[in-house]
Amino acid sequence: MNNYKYRFGIWVLLILLFGAGCTNKSVCLEPQSVALRAGFYYSNSDTSIALKDSFLINANVYFGQGNLYFNNLKNTSKFSATLSTTNDSSLFIFQSDSSDFTAETIDTIHAYHSNELNFISVACGYQFYHQINKISYTKHIIDTVYINYTNVNNDVNKEHLKIVLRK
Amino acid sequence: MIASSILVFYAIHTDAQTDSTKLKVKSTDFSYFRVGIDASKFIASNVSKNYEAVEFAMDANYKSNLILSSEFGFGNSFVKNEYLNYKSNNVFMRLGIDKTLFNKEFAGDMDNAFIGIRYGFGIVNRGEADYTVYNTIYGNSVGQIKDAQFLTHWLELTGGFKMELKKNIFIGWNIRMKTFINPKKFEQLPPNYLAGYGRSDKNTAFGYNFYLMYGFGKRK
């Protein structure tokens, strides 16, 4: 056997075996749910569609199966929540003052949407993307709800709903 | 690691080229053949819980420094985690050519390093996939994606070393860098391991083989 060739083969094999010791295992690091994002606004005037952020002092938004979950919104004008992956509509209950339970201070928003499977990876499986088709709502505190972006996906920079409150 | 291997290849190849003691020996075309099995896949299949694979190799002298190579095999793999559960299997074949890097030192010298290219293709069968999407707020969703069968193609760069341990008994190792020609086929539910390719959720994959081979024919 040729000595230099033999040594060459063995050395490169050892280098490769050393490198092969570094293996990468599939781990799921991506979030598996996407969120609907909404902002609260006041209309600047009766005729203008220009909107101004409406900071909520202490409001609640209830959502989820049986409306068991809620976001407490303190001094903020934005909220996010997941949509239903098992039904094609999701209900949000907006309580404009968390200490006031009278019907006139509470509104409901129904988001009607389609759900579409999106493959993430072998480690994470699937997630659901949504497309908002229609919005219906009561008008105690809410004046109008605009659909700003219909596609609810991993893009965290999109605000899907603009909720305009009565002055 | 790859860069350092290439440097070692280049340095020793250059060294070998400048050694004036080497002989130029012309091999007869298709005079000597080798067949073998990849021992590393046999070991890995027994160690890994995610896949099983078998690979065979054949090569034949084409010119004094060119070897026509073919590898083929089959395997199956499993994805089983809290989100997905599916099986897949595939058969594959690779065809290509290797160029040896060292001159022959004597008639019949078969020890050599090589670099080569391959075209690989395979038939992939993926079984029905069960998925679970966890959602603590609205409840979990479970479902099934129907099975699929498709063809896949890829290209490889390879380099390695083969040496004759005893007369007509060879061992050889190689490393491979592979890239899919049709990566879109693997955007959804890729097999955990594709025999002949490796991890199919990557457009570029790296692999290795460790062959045990038997040679026969007329050597010069």
Tab-separated table of C-alpha atoms in Angstrom:
chain	number	residue	atom	x	y	z
A	1	MET	CA	0.000	0.000	0.000
A	2	ASN	CA	1.216	3.490	-0.831
A	3	ASN	CA	2.224	5.105	2.422
A	4	TYR	CA	1.433	8.755	1.607
A	5	LYS	CA	-1.927	7.865	0.119
A	6	TYR	CA	-2.755	5.762	3.160
A	7	ARG	CA	-1.866	8.588	5.515
A	8	PHE	CA	-3.854	11.033	3.406
A	9	GLY	CA	-6.955	8.846	3.530
A	10	ILE	CA	-6.769	8.288	7.261
A	11	TRP	CA	-6.176	11.951	8.128
A	12	VAL	CA	-9.060	13.261	6.049
A	13	LEU	CA	-11.336	10.544	7.427
A	14	LEU	CA	-10.436	11.582	10.985
A	15	ILE	CA	-11.166	15.242	10.167
A	16	LEU	CA	-14.550	14.247	8.762
A	17	LEU	CA	-15.420	12.028	11.709
A	18	PHE	CA	-14.593	14.944	14.014
A	19	GLY	CA	-16.939	17.163	11.985
A	20	ALA	CA	-19.657	14.522	11.892
A	21	GLY	CA	-19.804	14.660	15.678
A	22	CYS	CA	-21.601	17.991	15.360
A	23	THR	CA	-25.142	16.972	14.501
A	24	ASN	CA	-28.204	19.176	14.326
A	25	LYS	CA	-31.509	17.972	15.661
A	26	SER	CA	-34.862	19.287	14.456
A	27	VAL	CA	-36.388	21.482	17.121
A	28	CYS	CA	-39.545	23.532	16.707
A	29	LEU	CA	-38.773	27.189	17.341
A	30	GLU	CA	-41.586	28.798	15.365
A	31	PRO	CA	-44.894	29.897	16.873
A	32	GLN	CA	-47.711	27.600	15.785
A	33	SER	CA	-50.538	30.086	15.961
A	34	VAL	CA	-51.051	33.359	14.159
A	35	ALA	CA	-52.887	36.326	15.640
A	36	LEU	CA	-55.462	38.780	14.427
A	37	ARG	CA	-54.312	42.321	15.216
A	38	ALA	CA	-56.698	45.213	15.696
A	39	GLY	CA	-56.410	48.880	16.599
A	40	PHE	CA	-58.881	51.245	18.238
A	41	TYR	CA	-59.445	54.675	16.708
A	42	TYR	CA	-61.568	57.783	16.896
A	43	SER	CA	-62.679	59.438	13.722
A	44	ASN	CA	-61.227	62.934	13.419
A	45	SER	CA	-64.500	64.379	12.226
A	46	ASP	CA	-67.898	63.280	10.982
A	47	THR	CA	-66.891	63.717	7.378
A	48	SER	CA	-63.235	62.663	7.428
A	49	ILE	CA	-62.044	59.095	7.334
A	50	ALA	CA	-58.728	60.062	8.946
A	51	LEU	CA	-58.398	58.160	12.184
A	52	LYS	CA	-56.652	58.935	15.425
A	53	ASP	CA	-55.417	56.292	17.894
A	54	SER	CA	-57.793	55.800	20.777
A	55	PHE	CA	-56.000	54.831	23.957
A	56	LEU	CA	-58.262	52.676	26.070
A	57	ILE	CA	-57.964	53.390	29.774
A	58	ASN	CA	-59.077	49.993	31.039
A	59	ALA	CA	-61.001	47.802	28.602
A	60	ASN	CA	-61.364	44.064	28.147
A	61	VAL	CA	-61.662	41.957	25.007
A	62	TYR	CA	-63.061	38.452	25.605
A	63	PHE	CA	-62.481	35.678	23.086
A	64	GLY	CA	-61.867	31.938	22.720
A	65	GLN	CA	-64.027	28.888	23.287
A	66	GLY	CA	-66.824	30.003	25.648
A	67	ASN	CA	-65.187	33.457	25.781
A	68	LEU	CA	-63.098	32.224	28.661
A	69	TYR	CA	-60.013	34.221	27.709
A	70	PHE	CA	-59.579	37.961	27.770
A	71	ASN	CA	-57.041	40.671	27.059
A	72	ASN	CA	-57.034	43.522	29.517
A	73	LEU	CA	-56.219	46.673	27.551
A	74	LYS	CA	-54.733	49.397	29.731
A	75	ASN	CA	-53.512	52.593	28.126
A	76	THR	CA	-53.163	50.946	24.756
A	77	SER	CA	-54.910	51.185	21.415
A	78	LYS	CA	-53.923	47.764	20.039
A	79	PHE	CA	-54.812	44.188	20.759
A	80	SER	CA	-54.197	40.794	19.235
A	81	ALA	CA	-55.950	37.469	19.603
A	82	THR	CA	-56.032	34.144	17.812
A	83	LEU	CA	-58.929	33.150	15.587
A	84	SER	CA	-60.799	29.870	15.828
A	85	THR	CA	-59.143	26.978	14.024
A	86	THR	CA	-62.117	24.676	14.476
A	87	ASN	CA	-64.912	27.020	13.257
A	88	ASP	CA	-65.239	29.598	10.498
A	89	SER	CA	-66.242	32.402	12.815
A	90	SER	CA	-64.768	33.920	15.959
A	91	LEU	CA	-66.533	36.056	18.517
A	92	PHE	CA	-64.905	38.960	20.344
A	93	ILE	CA	-66.691	40.753	23.183
A	94	PHE	CA	-65.446	44.294	23.717
A	95	GLN	CA	-66.069	45.725	27.186
A	96	SER	CA	-65.062	49.360	26.988
A	97	ASP	CA	-64.725	49.720	30.759
A	98	SER	CA	-63.633	46.675	32.707
A	99	SER	CA	-65.573	47.814	35.780
A	100	ASP	CA	-68.836	48.481	33.921
A	101	PHE	CA	-71.024	45.533	32.930
A	102	THR	CA	-74.032	47.447	31.577
A	103	ALA	CA	-75.096	46.386	28.081
A	104	GLU	CA	-74.560	49.878	26.641
A	105	THR	CA	-70.828	49.692	27.291
A	106	ILE	CA	-70.341	46.291	25.678
A	107	ASP	CA	-70.157	45.383	21.987
A	108	THR	CA	-69.659	42.115	20.134
A	109	ILE	CA	-67.617	41.624	16.976
A	110	HIS	CA	-68.095	38.528	14.838
A	111	ALA	CA	-65.245	37.761	12.455
A	112	TYR	CA	-66.201	35.327	9.679
A	113	HIS	CA	-63.148	33.682	8.189
A	114	SER	CA	-61.819	30.696	6.294
A	115	ASN	CA	-59.011	28.580	7.750
A	116	GLU	CA	-56.158	27.261	5.624
A	117	LEU	CA	-53.465	24.800	6.668
A	118	ASN	CA	-49.914	26.052	6.316
A	119	PHE	CA	-46.963	23.674	6.631
A	120	ILE	CA	-44.237	25.016	8.938
A	121	SER	CA	-41.667	22.213	9.158
A	122	VAL	CA	-41.225	18.571	10.083
A	123	ALA	CA	-40.448	19.645	13.648
A	124	CYS	CA	-43.412	22.039	14.017
A	125	GLY	CA	-46.063	20.471	11.781
A	126	TYR	CA	-48.884	22.682	10.549
A	127	GLN	CA	-50.462	25.942	11.587
A	128	PHE	CA	-53.628	27.659	10.381
A	129	TYR	CA	-53.697	30.832	8.336
A	130	HIS	CA	-57.002	32.693	8.072
A	131	GLN	CA	-58.768	34.890	5.567
A	132	ILE	CA	-61.309	37.315	6.993
A	133	ASN	CA	-64.392	37.379	4.775
A	134	LYS	CA	-66.874	39.439	6.755
A	135	ILE	CA	-67.243	41.331	10.009
A	136	SER	CA	-70.466	41.972	11.895
A	137	TYR	CA	-70.742	43.976	15.112
A	138	THR	CA	-73.053	45.780	17.511
A	139	LYS	CA	-72.886	49.532	17.801
A	140	HIS	CA	-73.065	50.592	21.427
A	141	ILE	CA	-69.545	51.930	21.720
A	142	ILE	CA	-68.257	50.914	18.310
A	143	ASP	CA	-69.021	53.170	15.379
A	144	THR	CA	-67.464	51.167	12.516
A	145	VAL	CA	-65.115	48.225	12.014
A	146	TYR	CA	-62.958	48.269	8.884
A	147	ILE	CA	-61.197	45.233	7.493
A	148	ASN	CA	-57.712	46.595	6.817
A	149	TYR	CA	-56.014	43.325	5.781
A	150	THR	CA	-57.909	40.130	5.106
A	151	ASN	CA	-55.027	37.653	5.379
A	152	VAL	CA	-54.070	36.656	8.898
A	153	ASN	CA	-50.662	34.972	8.718
A	154	ASN	CA	-47.137	35.253	10.101
A	155	ASP	CA	-46.797	38.882	9.031
A	156	VAL	CA	-46.762	40.646	12.393
A	157	ASN	CA	-46.652	44.121	10.849
A	158	LYS	CA	-50.204	44.056	9.513
A	159	GLU	CA	-53.193	45.434	11.400
A	160	HIS	CA	-56.189	43.475	10.212
A	161	LEU	CA	-59.057	45.401	11.807
A	162	LYS	CA	-59.521	49.094	12.521
A	163	ILE	CA	-62.185	49.582	15.187
A	164	VAL	CA	-63.549	53.108	15.220
A	165	LEU	CA	-65.202	54.082	18.498
A	166	ARG	CA	-67.949	56.606	19.043
A	167	LYS	CA	-66.831	59.882	20.615
B	1	MET	CA	-14.804	21.330	7.927
B	2	ILE	CA	-15.526	21.018	4.189
B	3	ALA	CA	-13.147	23.865	3.396
B	4	SER	CA	-10.373	22.239	5.391
B	5	SER	CA	-10.967	18.917	3.626
B	6	ILE	CA	-10.718	20.587	0.217
B	7	LEU	CA	-7.475	22.278	1.260
B	8	VAL	CA	-6.028	18.955	2.388
B	9	PHE	CA	-7.122	17.391	-0.903
B	10	TYR	CA	-5.492	20.160	-2.893
B	11	ALA	CA	-2.267	20.231	-0.873
B	12	ILE	CA	-1.655	16.500	-1.061
B	13	HIS	CA	-2.735	16.286	-4.675
B	14	THR	CA	-0.255	19.020	-5.578
B	15	ASP	CA	2.420	17.245	-3.589
B	16	ALA	CA	1.697	14.018	-5.406
B	17	GLN	CA	1.824	15.700	-8.796
B	18	THR	CA	5.311	17.083	-8.166
B	19	ASP	CA	6.696	13.717	-7.158
B	20	SER	CA	8.564	12.646	-10.266
B	21	THR	CA	8.725	8.998	-9.207
B	22	LYS	CA	5.110	8.366	-10.267
B	23	LEU	CA	4.395	6.108	-13.218
B	24	LYS	CA	1.938	6.765	-15.997
B	25	VAL	CA	-0.038	3.557	-16.452
B	26	LYS	CA	-2.837	3.365	-18.979
B	27	SER	CA	-5.785	1.266	-17.876
B	28	THR	CA	-7.880	-0.683	-20.293
B	29	ASP	CA	-11.389	0.753	-20.566
B	30	PHE	CA	-13.989	-1.155	-18.540
B	31	SER	CA	-11.435	-3.751	-17.526
B	32	TYR	CA	-11.858	-3.694	-13.746
B	33	PHE	CA	-15.090	-3.483	-11.778
B	34	ARG	CA	-15.983	-3.052	-8.121
B	35	VAL	CA	-19.221	-3.740	-6.290
B	36	GLY	CA	-19.899	-2.897	-2.692
B	37	ILE	CA	-22.217	-1.921	0.100
B	38	ASP	CA	-22.313	1.168	2.294
B	39	ALA	CA	-21.474	-0.085	5.787
B	40	SER	CA	-22.211	3.306	7.371
B	41	LYS	CA	-25.897	3.112	6.380
B	42	PHE	CA	-26.127	-0.360	7.862
B	43	ILE	CA	-24.826	0.968	11.185
B	44	ALA	CA	-26.826	4.224	11.054
B	45	SER	CA	-30.064	2.367	10.287
B	46	ASN	CA	-29.623	0.311	13.423
B	47	VAL	CA	-28.761	3.316	15.570
B	48	SER	CA	-31.347	5.797	14.227
B	49	LYS	CA	-35.000	5.572	15.178
B	50	ASN	CA	-35.988	7.769	12.232
B	51	TYR	CA	-34.817	5.909	9.159
B	52	GLU	CA	-33.500	2.748	7.582
B	53	ALA	CA	-31.446	2.763	4.394
B	54	VAL	CA	-29.413	0.394	2.263
B	55	GLU	CA	-26.958	1.595	-0.378
B	56	PHE	CA	-24.965	-0.355	-2.929
B	57	ALA	CA	-22.206	0.901	-5.206
B	58	MET	CA	-20.656	-0.198	-8.476
B	59	ASP	CA	-17.841	1.354	-10.441
B	60	ALA	CA	-15.738	0.577	-13.471
B	61	ASN	CA	-12.476	1.970	-14.866
B	62	TYR	CA	-13.198	4.135	-17.853
B	63	LYS	CA	-9.892	5.874	-18.512
B	64	SER	CA	-6.644	5.841	-16.565
B	65	ASN	CA	-7.945	8.569	-14.246
B	66	LEU	CA	-11.713	8.354	-14.764
B	67	ILE	CA	-14.121	5.940	-13.076
B	68	LEU	CA	-17.766	5.535	-13.991
B	69	SER	CA	-19.797	5.138	-10.819
B	70	SER	CA	-23.292	4.118	-9.955
B	71	GLU	CA	-24.967	3.830	-6.590
B	72	PHE	CA	-28.455	2.609	-5.853
B	73	GLY	CA	-30.504	1.673	-2.854
B	74	PHE	CA	-33.703	2.067	-0.931
B	75	GLY	CA	-34.890	3.170	2.453
B	76	ASN	CA	-37.742	4.312	4.584
B	77	SER	CA	-38.138	6.973	7.206
B	78	PHE	CA	-40.542	7.979	9.916
B	79	VAL	CA	-41.761	11.288	11.243
B	80	LYS	CA	-43.346	10.810	14.615
B	81	ASN	CA	-43.658	13.736	16.943
B	82	GLU	CA	-46.493	15.506	18.763
B	83	TYR	CA	-47.481	17.409	15.599
B	84	LEU	CA	-46.982	14.945	12.734
B	85	ASN	CA	-47.022	11.220	12.120
B	86	TYR	CA	-46.206	9.748	8.701
B	87	LYS	CA	-43.990	7.232	6.971
B	88	SER	CA	-42.250	7.397	3.630
B	89	ASN	CA	-40.061	5.170	1.520
B	90	ASN	CA	-38.004	5.626	-1.611
B	91	VAL	CA	-35.720	3.944	-4.102
B	92	PHE	CA	-32.923	5.835	-5.801
B	93	MET	CA	-30.090	5.603	-8.266
B	94	ARG	CA	-27.068	7.856	-8.752
B	95	LEU	CA	-24.982	7.933	-11.905
B	96	GLY	CA	-21.762	9.837	-12.369
B	97	ILE	CA	-18.073	9.972	-12.908
B	98	ASP	CA	-15.057	10.238	-10.606
B	99	LYS	CA	-11.648	11.657	-11.432
B	100	THR	CA	-8.738	10.222	-9.492
B	101	LEU	CA	-6.259	12.679	-8.029
B	102	PHE	CA	-3.067	10.624	-7.729
B	103	ASN	CA	-0.996	8.959	-10.428
B	104	LYS	CA	-0.637	5.190	-10.281
B	105	GLU	CA	2.595	4.177	-8.575
B	106	PHE	CA	2.719	0.729	-10.113
B	107	ALA	CA	0.705	-1.357	-12.537
B	108	GLY	CA	-2.560	-2.322	-10.932
B	109	ASP	CA	-2.326	0.355	-8.216
B	110	MET	CA	-5.922	1.039	-7.138
B	111	ASP	CA	-5.416	3.240	-4.043
B	112	ASN	CA	-6.593	6.716	-4.866
B	113	ALA	CA	-8.424	9.834	-3.852
B	114	PHE	CA	-11.091	11.175	-6.149
B	115	ILE	CA	-13.538	13.936	-6.813
B	116	GLY	CA	-16.700	13.390	-8.805
B	117	ILE	CA	-20.166	14.465	-9.808
B	118	ARG	CA	-23.456	12.578	-9.671
B	119	TYR	CA	-26.965	12.880	-10.990
B	120	GLY	CA	-29.404	11.252	-8.594
B	121	PHE	CA	-33.031	10.395	-9.039
B	122	GLY	CA	-35.568	8.549	-6.957
B	123	ILE	CA	-39.192	7.570	-6.546
B	124	VAL	CA	-40.683	8.712	-3.250
B	125	ASN	CA	-43.823	7.312	-1.621
B	126	ARG	CA	-45.219	9.246	1.297
B	127	GLY	CA	-47.960	7.645	3.319
B	128	GLU	CA	-50.983	9.373	4.833
B	129	ALA	CA	-49.924	11.996	7.333
B	130	ASP	CA	-51.757	12.615	10.598
B	131	TYR	CA	-51.384	16.112	11.971
B	132	THR	CA	-52.368	17.871	15.176
B	133	VAL	CA	-52.504	21.638	15.502
B	134	TYR	CA	-52.547	22.564	19.180
B	135	ASN	CA	-54.676	25.518	20.220
B	136	THR	CA	-55.368	26.002	23.910
B	137	ILE	CA	-57.878	28.816	23.252
B	138	TYR	CA	-60.200	27.239	20.673
B	139	GLY	CA	-59.294	23.565	20.965
B	140	ASN	CA	-56.931	21.302	19.050
B	141	SER	CA	-57.435	20.389	15.397
B	142	VAL	CA	-56.545	16.962	14.066
B	143	GLY	CA	-56.623	15.856	10.454
B	144	GLN	CA	-55.077	13.768	7.756
B	145	ILE	CA	-53.197	14.667	4.564
B	146	LYS	CA	-53.569	12.064	1.823
B	147	ASP	CA	-50.598	10.044	0.580
B	148	ALA	CA	-48.442	11.106	-2.357
B	149	GLN	CA	-45.972	9.643	-4.839
B	150	PHE	CA	-43.488	11.684	-6.817
B	151	LEU	CA	-40.153	11.666	-8.617
B	152	THR	CA	-37.178	13.579	-7.358
B	153	HIS	CA	-33.887	14.614	-8.975
B	154	TRP	CA	-30.717	16.007	-7.511
B	155	LEU	CA	-27.073	16.782	-8.301
B	156	GLU	CA	-24.057	15.977	-6.171
B	157	LEU	CA	-20.410	16.893	-5.794
B	158	THR	CA	-18.409	14.204	-4.092
B	159	GLY	CA	-14.871	13.498	-2.998
B	160	GLY	CA	-13.250	10.701	-1.091
B	161	PHE	CA	-10.732	7.936	-0.986
B	162	LYS	CA	-10.646	4.255	-1.869
B	163	MET	CA	-7.879	1.885	-0.888
B	164	GLU	CA	-7.187	-1.795	-1.377
B	165	LEU	CA	-6.858	-3.569	1.962
B	166	LYS	CA	-6.262	-7.051	0.591
B	167	LYS	CA	-6.183	-8.218	-2.983
B	168	ASN	CA	-9.496	-7.148	-4.573
B	169	ILE	CA	-10.957	-6.065	-1.201
B	170	PHE	CA	-11.432	-2.306	-0.928
B	171	ILE	CA	-12.637	0.183	1.625
B	172	GLY	CA	-13.598	3.687	0.680
B	173	TRP	CA	-15.212	6.748	2.131
B	174	ASN	CA	-16.602	9.880	0.568
B	175	ILE	CA	-18.393	13.059	1.420
B	176	ARG	CA	-21.165	14.496	-0.711
B	177	MET	CA	-22.808	17.855	-1.183
B	178	LYS	CA	-26.233	17.553	-2.785
B	179	THR	CA	-28.863	19.909	-4.070
B	180	PHE	CA	-32.365	19.203	-5.354
B	181	ILE	CA	-33.291	19.995	-8.944
B	182	ASN	CA	-36.999	19.986	-8.008
B	183	PRO	CA	-37.076	21.260	-4.400
B	184	LYS	CA	-40.756	22.271	-4.572
B	185	LYS	CA	-41.726	18.619	-4.175
B	186	PHE	CA	-40.428	18.764	-0.625
B	187	GLU	CA	-42.039	21.984	0.541
B	188	GLN	CA	-44.853	20.026	2.191
B	189	LEU	CA	-44.300	16.987	4.406
B	190	PRO	CA	-40.770	16.078	3.314
B	191	PRO	CA	-39.532	12.614	4.323
B	192	ASN	CA	-37.391	12.784	7.440
B	193	TYR	CA	-34.671	10.981	5.528
B	194	LEU	CA	-34.490	10.317	1.814
B	195	ALA	CA	-32.286	7.323	1.007
B	196	GLY	CA	-29.539	8.479	-1.338
B	197	TYR	CA	-30.017	12.135	-0.415
B	198	GLY	CA	-30.352	12.613	3.338
B	199	ARG	CA	-32.495	15.238	5.041
B	200	SER	CA	-35.009	16.230	2.414
B	201	ASP	CA	-36.272	19.327	4.250
B	202	LYS	CA	-33.044	21.041	3.170
B	203	ASN	CA	-32.414	22.199	-0.397
B	204	THR	CA	-28.723	21.516	0.144
B	205	ALA	CA	-27.678	18.453	2.085
B	206	PHE	CA	-24.378	16.878	3.073
B	207	GLY	CA	-23.783	13.173	3.333
B	208	TYR	CA	-21.142	10.529	3.558
B	209	ASN	CA	-20.601	6.871	2.679
B	210	PHE	CA	-18.222	4.233	3.909
B	211	TYR	CA	-18.032	1.463	1.342
B	212	LEU	CA	-16.792	-2.084	1.553
B	213	MET	CA	-16.115	-3.259	-2.002
B	214	TYR	CA	-15.003	-6.259	-3.938
B	215	GLY	CA	-13.134	-5.827	-7.205
B	216	PHE	CA	-12.844	-8.144	-10.175
B	217	GLY	CA	-11.573	-8.004	-13.727
B	218	LYS	CA	-8.313	-7.330	-15.408
B	219	ARG	CA	-6.118	-4.627	-13.925
B	220	LYS	CA	-3.113	-2.961	-15.521
